[in-house]
């Protein structure tokens, strides 16, 4: 994995060092799954945007419909990611994880959210996206310290913001 951007490589190194199991989906399956997610949470002109722009060049969050997503700025969120992760629910099963496709163009599947939270507590600050197989939620973190949630995750964002101490 040495040809990966440093924070992507670090993500997998942390997962491997902690013996956390994950599955990397193929590029085609990753795009298929992401398009399924976008059918719920993206702007109406998403298909036109994809035809005009390459998904590998634009952050995924730019395609999210702000009417369907609750976003909150968390000052000093990068420096306090342990609190951020602690305020998110633990009882979530299988999840998909994505970097921006410009950084890594495959989804990573985890058997549960807790395993992923352990990894995220140990890595750099970068944009990432988490969602479940049925697309009941999307949770997105931006390196500008904005936490975004759609579906069930909209409530999680409110809970985090309401308990944020910084």
PDB file of N, CA and C in Angstrom, residues 76-148:
ATOM      1  N   UNK A  76     -12.353  23.112  17.232  1.00  0.00           N
ATOM      2  CA  UNK A  76     -11.302  22.253  17.776  1.00  0.00           C
ATOM      3  C   UNK A  76     -11.685  20.774  17.717  1.00  0.00           C
ATOM      4  N   UNK A  77     -12.502  20.409  16.750  1.00  0.00           N
ATOM      5  CA  UNK A  77     -12.932  19.019  16.602  1.00  0.00           C
ATOM      6  C   UNK A  77     -11.800  18.078  16.269  1.00  0.00           C
ATOM      7  N   UNK A  78     -10.869  18.531  15.449  1.00  0.00           N
ATOM      8  CA  UNK A  78      -9.744  17.671  15.082  1.00  0.00           C
ATOM      9  C   UNK A  78      -8.894  17.336  16.299  1.00  0.00           C
ATOM     10  N   UNK A  79      -8.731  18.288  17.196  1.00  0.00           N
ATOM     11  CA  UNK A  79      -7.925  18.063  18.390  1.00  0.00           C
ATOM     12  C   UNK A  79      -8.651  17.315  19.487  1.00  0.00           C
ATOM     13  N   UNK A  80      -9.943  17.144  19.322  1.00  0.00           N
ATOM     14  CA  UNK A  80     -10.748  16.463  20.344  1.00  0.00           C
ATOM     15  C   UNK A  80     -11.601  15.359  19.730  1.00  0.00           C
ATOM     16  N   UNK A  81     -11.007  14.640  18.802  1.00  0.00           N
ATOM     17  CA  UNK A  81     -11.785  13.611  18.109  1.00  0.00           C
ATOM     18  C   UNK A  81     -12.223  12.477  19.022  1.00  0.00           C
ATOM     19  N   UNK A  82     -11.501  12.253  20.133  1.00  0.00           N
ATOM     20  CA  UNK A  82     -11.933  11.212  21.066  1.00  0.00           C
ATOM     21  C   UNK A  82     -13.316  11.547  21.627  1.00  0.00           C
ATOM     22  N   UNK A  83     -13.533  12.818  21.996  1.00  0.00           N
ATOM     23  CA  UNK A  83     -14.847  13.233  22.491  1.00  0.00           C
ATOM     24  C   UNK A  83     -15.888  13.109  21.384  1.00  0.00           C
ATOM     25  N   UNK A  84     -15.549  13.571  20.209  1.00  0.00           N
ATOM     26  CA  UNK A  84     -16.463  13.470  19.075  1.00  0.00           C
ATOM     27  C   UNK A  84     -16.909  12.024  18.883  1.00  0.00           C
ATOM     28  N   UNK A  85     -15.968  11.113  18.837  1.00  0.00           N
ATOM     29  CA  UNK A  85     -16.296   9.706  18.615  1.00  0.00           C
ATOM     30  C   UNK A  85     -17.061   9.103  19.789  1.00  0.00           C
ATOM     31  N   UNK A  86     -16.734   9.542  20.989  1.00  0.00           N
ATOM     32  CA  UNK A  86     -17.425   9.063  22.190  1.00  0.00           C
ATOM     33  C   UNK A  86     -18.902   9.457  22.178  1.00  0.00           C
ATOM     34  N   UNK A  87     -19.215  10.608  21.607  1.00  0.00           N
ATOM     35  CA  UNK A  87     -20.592  11.102  21.577  1.00  0.00           C
ATOM     36  C   UNK A  87     -21.446  10.450  20.487  1.00  0.00           C
ATOM     37  N   UNK A  88     -20.813   9.687  19.610  1.00  0.00           N
ATOM     38  CA  UNK A  88     -21.553   8.977  18.567  1.00  0.00           C
ATOM     39  C   UNK A  88     -21.986   7.611  19.098  1.00  0.00           C
ATOM     40  N   UNK A  89     -23.092   7.070  18.590  1.00  0.00           N
ATOM     41  CA  UNK A  89     -23.597   5.796  19.119  1.00  0.00           C
ATOM     42  C   UNK A  89     -22.653   4.626  18.835  1.00  0.00           C
ATOM     43  N   UNK A  90     -22.698   3.630  19.707  1.00  0.00           N
ATOM     44  CA  UNK A  90     -21.884   2.424  19.543  1.00  0.00           C
ATOM     45  C   UNK A  90     -22.659   1.271  18.914  1.00  0.00           C
ATOM     46  N   UNK A  91     -23.956   1.289  19.040  1.00  0.00           N
ATOM     47  CA  UNK A  91     -24.777   0.136  18.667  1.00  0.00           C
ATOM     48  C   UNK A  91     -25.136   0.095  17.184  1.00  0.00           C
ATOM     49  N   UNK A  92     -24.157   0.332  16.350  1.00  0.00           N
ATOM     50  CA  UNK A  92     -24.370   0.314  14.905  1.00  0.00           C
ATOM     51  C   UNK A  92     -23.594  -0.868  14.343  1.00  0.00           C
ATOM     52  N   UNK A  93     -24.264  -1.667  13.553  1.00  0.00           N
ATOM     53  CA  UNK A  93     -23.621  -2.841  12.963  1.00  0.00           C
ATOM     54  C   UNK A  93     -22.722  -2.473  11.796  1.00  0.00           C
ATOM     55  N   UNK A  94     -22.809  -3.262  10.765  1.00  0.00           N
ATOM     56  CA  UNK A  94     -21.954  -3.119   9.589  1.00  0.00           C
ATOM     57  C   UNK A  94     -22.033  -1.713   8.992  1.00  0.00           C
ATOM     58  N   UNK A  95     -20.874  -1.144   8.707  1.00  0.00           N
ATOM     59  CA  UNK A  95     -20.809   0.189   8.108  1.00  0.00           C
ATOM     60  C   UNK A  95     -19.812   0.197   6.954  1.00  0.00           C
ATOM     61  N   UNK A  96     -20.046   1.143   6.063  1.00  0.00           N
ATOM     62  CA  UNK A  96     -19.120   1.408   4.968  1.00  0.00           C
ATOM     63  C   UNK A  96     -18.417   2.718   5.263  1.00  0.00           C
ATOM     64  N   UNK A  97     -17.176   2.774   4.884  1.00  0.00           N
ATOM     65  CA  UNK A  97     -16.340   3.937   5.150  1.00  0.00           C
ATOM     66  C   UNK A  97     -15.737   4.386   3.831  1.00  0.00           C
ATOM     67  N   UNK A  98     -15.688   5.695   3.638  1.00  0.00           N
ATOM     68  CA  UNK A  98     -15.092   6.223   2.417  1.00  0.00           C
ATOM     69  C   UNK A  98     -14.242   7.444   2.714  1.00  0.00           C
ATOM     70  N   UNK A  99     -13.105   7.482   2.076  1.00  0.00           N
ATOM     71  CA  UNK A  99     -12.339   8.712   1.955  1.00  0.00           C
ATOM     72  C   UNK A  99     -12.955   9.451   0.774  1.00  0.00           C
ATOM     73  N   UNK A 100     -12.523  10.674   0.500  1.00  0.00           N
ATOM     74  CA  UNK A 100     -12.874  11.277  -0.778  1.00  0.00           C
ATOM     75  C   UNK A 100     -12.239  10.418  -1.864  1.00  0.00           C
ATOM     76  N   UNK A 101     -12.948  10.218  -2.960  1.00  0.00           N
ATOM     77  CA  UNK A 101     -12.454   9.328  -4.002  1.00  0.00           C
ATOM     78  C   UNK A 101     -11.160   9.829  -4.640  1.00  0.00           C
ATOM     79  N   UNK A 102     -10.867  11.099  -4.535  1.00  0.00           N
ATOM     80  CA  UNK A 102      -9.586  11.600  -5.054  1.00  0.00           C
ATOM     81  C   UNK A 102      -8.419  11.048  -4.240  1.00  0.00           C
ATOM     82  N   UNK A 103      -8.689  10.670  -2.994  1.00  0.00           N
ATOM     83  CA  UNK A 103      -7.651  10.137  -2.114  1.00  0.00           C
ATOM     84  C   UNK A 103      -7.592   8.612  -2.141  1.00  0.00           C
ATOM     85  N   UNK A 104      -8.744   7.974  -2.256  1.00  0.00           N
ATOM     86  CA  UNK A 104      -8.817   6.509  -2.306  1.00  0.00           C
ATOM     87  C   UNK A 104     -10.189   6.153  -2.846  1.00  0.00           C
ATOM     88  N   UNK A 105     -10.239   5.444  -3.965  1.00  0.00           N
ATOM     89  CA  UNK A 105     -11.504   5.266  -4.676  1.00  0.00           C
ATOM     90  C   UNK A 105     -12.219   3.944  -4.395  1.00  0.00           C
ATOM     91  N   UNK A 106     -12.039   3.428  -3.202  1.00  0.00           N
ATOM     92  CA  UNK A 106     -12.743   2.206  -2.819  1.00  0.00           C
ATOM     93  C   UNK A 106     -13.350   2.370  -1.434  1.00  0.00           C
ATOM     94  N   UNK A 107     -14.492   1.750  -1.250  1.00  0.00           N
ATOM     95  CA  UNK A 107     -15.121   1.747   0.066  1.00  0.00           C
ATOM     96  C   UNK A 107     -14.502   0.644   0.918  1.00  0.00           C
ATOM     97  N   UNK A 108     -14.528   0.876   2.213  1.00  0.00           N
ATOM     98  CA  UNK A 108     -14.024  -0.103   3.166  1.00  0.00           C
ATOM     99  C   UNK A 108     -15.195  -0.495   4.067  1.00  0.00           C
ATOM    100  N   UNK A 109     -15.430  -1.794   4.185  1.00  0.00           N
ATOM    101  CA  UNK A 109     -16.552  -2.288   4.984  1.00  0.00           C
ATOM    102  C   UNK A 109     -16.031  -2.832   6.314  1.00  0.00           C
ATOM    103  N   UNK A 110     -16.709  -2.420   7.398  1.00  0.00           N
ATOM    104  CA  UNK A 110     -16.387  -2.886   8.746  1.00  0.00           C
ATOM    105  C   UNK A 110     -17.588  -3.617   9.313  1.00  0.00           C
ATOM    106  N   UNK A 111     -17.325  -4.617  10.161  1.00  0.00           N
ATOM    107  CA  UNK A 111     -18.434  -5.388  10.733  1.00  0.00           C
ATOM    108  C   UNK A 111     -19.229  -4.583  11.742  1.00  0.00           C
ATOM    109  N   UNK A 112     -18.617  -3.530  12.313  1.00  0.00           N
ATOM    110  CA  UNK A 112     -19.360  -2.661  13.230  1.00  0.00           C
ATOM    111  C   UNK A 112     -18.682  -1.298  13.347  1.00  0.00           C
ATOM    112  N   UNK A 113     -19.454  -0.350  13.801  1.00  0.00           N
ATOM    113  CA  UNK A 113     -18.993   1.031  13.918  1.00  0.00           C
ATOM    114  C   UNK A 113     -17.922   1.185  14.995  1.00  0.00           C
ATOM    115  N   UNK A 114     -18.005   0.380  16.043  1.00  0.00           N
ATOM    116  CA  UNK A 114     -17.019   0.486  17.138  1.00  0.00           C
ATOM    117  C   UNK A 114     -15.602   0.241  16.637  1.00  0.00           C
ATOM    118  N   UNK A 115     -15.418  -0.764  15.783  1.00  0.00           N
ATOM    119  CA  UNK A 115     -14.085  -1.018  15.228  1.00  0.00           C
ATOM    120  C   UNK A 115     -13.578   0.198  14.462  1.00  0.00           C
ATOM    121  N   UNK A 116     -14.447   0.784  13.667  1.00  0.00           N
ATOM    122  CA  UNK A 116     -14.060   1.959  12.889  1.00  0.00           C
ATOM    123  C   UNK A 116     -13.731   3.136  13.798  1.00  0.00           C
ATOM    124  N   UNK A 117     -14.500   3.324  14.855  1.00  0.00           N
ATOM    125  CA  UNK A 117     -14.234   4.424  15.790  1.00  0.00           C
ATOM    126  C   UNK A 117     -12.852   4.292  16.426  1.00  0.00           C
ATOM    127  N   UNK A 118     -12.430   3.072  16.714  1.00  0.00           N
ATOM    128  CA  UNK A 118     -11.098   2.847  17.284  1.00  0.00           C
ATOM    129  C   UNK A 118     -10.026   3.341  16.314  1.00  0.00           C
ATOM    130  N   UNK A 119     -10.189   3.031  15.046  1.00  0.00           N
ATOM    131  CA  UNK A 119      -9.219   3.477  14.039  1.00  0.00           C
ATOM    132  C   UNK A 119      -9.234   4.994  13.930  1.00  0.00           C
ATOM    133  N   UNK A 120     -10.422   5.580  13.814  1.00  0.00           N
ATOM    134  CA  UNK A 120     -10.530   7.030  13.629  1.00  0.00           C
ATOM    135  C   UNK A 120      -9.940   7.810  14.799  1.00  0.00           C
ATOM    136  N   UNK A 121      -9.934   7.225  15.974  1.00  0.00           N
ATOM    137  CA  UNK A 121      -9.363   7.925  17.133  1.00  0.00           C
ATOM    138  C   UNK A 121      -7.843   8.023  17.055  1.00  0.00           C
ATOM    139  N   UNK A 122      -7.244   7.257  16.148  1.00  0.00           N
ATOM    140  CA  UNK A 122      -5.785   7.186  16.078  1.00  0.00           C
ATOM    141  C   UNK A 122      -5.172   7.803  14.821  1.00  0.00           C
ATOM    142  N   UNK A 123      -5.982   8.364  13.938  1.00  0.00           N
ATOM    143  CA  UNK A 123      -5.455   8.814  12.645  1.00  0.00           C
ATOM    144  C   UNK A 123      -5.556  10.328  12.470  1.00  0.00           C
ATOM    145  N   UNK A 124      -5.030  10.800  11.342  1.00  0.00           N
ATOM    146  CA  UNK A 124      -5.013  12.219  11.000  1.00  0.00           C
ATOM    147  C   UNK A 124      -6.424  12.760  10.766  1.00  0.00           C
ATOM    148  N   UNK A 125      -6.521  14.075  10.653  1.00  0.00           N
ATOM    149  CA  UNK A 125      -7.779  14.752  10.339  1.00  0.00           C
ATOM    150  C   UNK A 125      -7.922  14.864   8.819  1.00  0.00           C
ATOM    151  N   UNK A 126      -8.970  14.282   8.266  1.00  0.00           N
ATOM    152  CA  UNK A 126      -9.240  14.331   6.833  1.00  0.00           C
ATOM    153  C   UNK A 126     -10.732  14.116   6.618  1.00  0.00           C
ATOM    154  N   UNK A 127     -11.202  14.386   5.417  1.00  0.00           N
ATOM    155  CA  UNK A 127     -12.613  14.166   5.092  1.00  0.00           C
ATOM    156  C   UNK A 127     -12.906  12.669   5.062  1.00  0.00           C
ATOM    157  N   UNK A 128     -14.022  12.272   5.680  1.00  0.00           N
ATOM    158  CA  UNK A 128     -14.454  10.884   5.562  1.00  0.00           C
ATOM    159  C   UNK A 128     -15.972  10.798   5.662  1.00  0.00           C
ATOM    160  N   UNK A 129     -16.481   9.633   5.255  1.00  0.00           N
ATOM    161  CA  UNK A 129     -17.916   9.402   5.143  1.00  0.00           C
ATOM    162  C   UNK A 129     -18.216   7.994   5.650  1.00  0.00           C
ATOM    163  N   UNK A 130     -19.284   7.870   6.429  1.00  0.00           N
ATOM    164  CA  UNK A 130     -19.679   6.587   7.004  1.00  0.00           C
ATOM    165  C   UNK A 130     -21.175   6.412   6.751  1.00  0.00           C
ATOM    166  N   UNK A 131     -21.560   5.238   6.300  1.00  0.00           N
ATOM    167  CA  UNK A 131     -22.977   4.963   6.076  1.00  0.00           C
ATOM    168  C   UNK A 131     -23.225   3.465   6.196  1.00  0.00           C
ATOM    169  N   UNK A 132     -24.498   3.108   6.323  1.00  0.00           N
ATOM    170  CA  UNK A 132     -24.839   1.694   6.465  1.00  0.00           C
ATOM    171  C   UNK A 132     -25.316   1.121   5.137  1.00  0.00           C
ATOM    172  N   UNK A 133     -25.516  -0.185   5.115  1.00  0.00           N
ATOM    173  CA  UNK A 133     -25.871  -0.874   3.884  1.00  0.00           C
ATOM    174  C   UNK A 133     -27.219  -0.442   3.324  1.00  0.00           C
ATOM    175  N   UNK A 134     -28.158  -0.094   4.198  1.00  0.00           N
ATOM    176  CA  UNK A 134     -29.493   0.302   3.736  1.00  0.00           C
ATOM    177  C   UNK A 134     -29.623   1.809   3.532  1.00  0.00           C
ATOM    178  N   UNK A 135     -28.537   2.530   3.690  1.00  0.00           N
ATOM    179  CA  UNK A 135     -28.506   3.989   3.499  1.00  0.00           C
ATOM    180  C   UNK A 135     -29.450   4.732   4.441  1.00  0.00           C
ATOM    181  N   UNK A 136     -29.654   4.183   5.636  1.00  0.00           N
ATOM    182  CA  UNK A 136     -30.498   4.858   6.623  1.00  0.00           C
ATOM    183  C   UNK A 136     -29.802   6.073   7.217  1.00  0.00           C
ATOM    184  N   UNK A 137     -28.490   6.139   7.056  1.00  0.00           N
ATOM    185  CA  UNK A 137     -27.758   7.303   7.540  1.00  0.00           C
ATOM    186  C   UNK A 137     -26.489   7.519   6.734  1.00  0.00           C
ATOM    187  N   UNK A 138     -26.046   8.752   6.754  1.00  0.00           N
ATOM    188  CA  UNK A 138     -24.704   9.103   6.309  1.00  0.00           C
ATOM    189  C   UNK A 138     -24.151  10.053   7.360  1.00  0.00           C
ATOM    190  N   UNK A 139     -22.929   9.806   7.750  1.00  0.00           N
ATOM    191  CA  UNK A 139     -22.214  10.661   8.684  1.00  0.00           C
ATOM    192  C   UNK A 139     -20.942  11.089   7.980  1.00  0.00           C
ATOM    193  N   UNK A 140     -20.707  12.381   7.922  1.00  0.00           N
ATOM    194  CA  UNK A 140     -19.535  12.892   7.215  1.00  0.00           C
ATOM    195  C   UNK A 140     -18.765  13.855   8.110  1.00  0.00           C
ATOM    196  N   UNK A 141     -17.467  13.755   8.054  1.00  0.00           N
ATOM    197  CA  UNK A 141     -16.584  14.666   8.784  1.00  0.00           C
ATOM    198  C   UNK A 141     -15.726  15.383   7.768  1.00  0.00           C
ATOM    199  N   UNK A 142     -15.626  16.708   7.905  1.00  0.00           N
ATOM    200  CA  UNK A 142     -14.780  17.489   7.027  1.00  0.00           C
ATOM    201  C   UNK A 142     -13.567  18.008   7.765  1.00  0.00           C
ATOM    202  N   UNK A 143     -12.463  18.127   7.066  1.00  0.00           N
ATOM    203  CA  UNK A 143     -11.245  18.627   7.707  1.00  0.00           C
ATOM    204  C   UNK A 143     -11.376  20.090   8.122  1.00  0.00           C
ATOM    205  N   UNK A 144     -12.504  20.712   7.768  1.00  0.00           N
ATOM    206  CA  UNK A 144     -12.806  22.065   8.245  1.00  0.00           C
ATOM    207  C   UNK A 144     -13.590  22.020   9.561  1.00  0.00           C
ATOM    208  N   UNK A 145     -13.627  20.844  10.180  1.00  0.00           N
ATOM    209  CA  UNK A 145     -14.255  20.610  11.483  1.00  0.00           C
ATOM    210  C   UNK A 145     -15.774  20.766  11.454  1.00  0.00           C
ATOM    211  N   UNK A 146     -16.371  20.334  10.359  1.00  0.00           N
ATOM    212  CA  UNK A 146     -17.827  20.303  10.245  1.00  0.00           C
ATOM    213  C   UNK A 146     -18.268  18.842  10.225  1.00  0.00           C
ATOM    214  N   UNK A 147     -19.169  18.507  11.141  1.00  0.00           N
ATOM    215  CA  UNK A 147     -19.769  17.181  11.204  1.00  0.00           C
ATOM    216  C   UNK A 147     -21.126  17.267  10.529  1.00  0.00           C
ATOM    217  N   UNK A 148     -21.395  16.358   9.596  1.00  0.00           N
ATOM    218  CA  UNK A 148     -22.642  16.369   8.848  1.00  0.00           C
ATOM    219  C   UNK A 148     -23.327  15.019   8.994  1.00  0.00           C
TER     220      UNK A 148
END
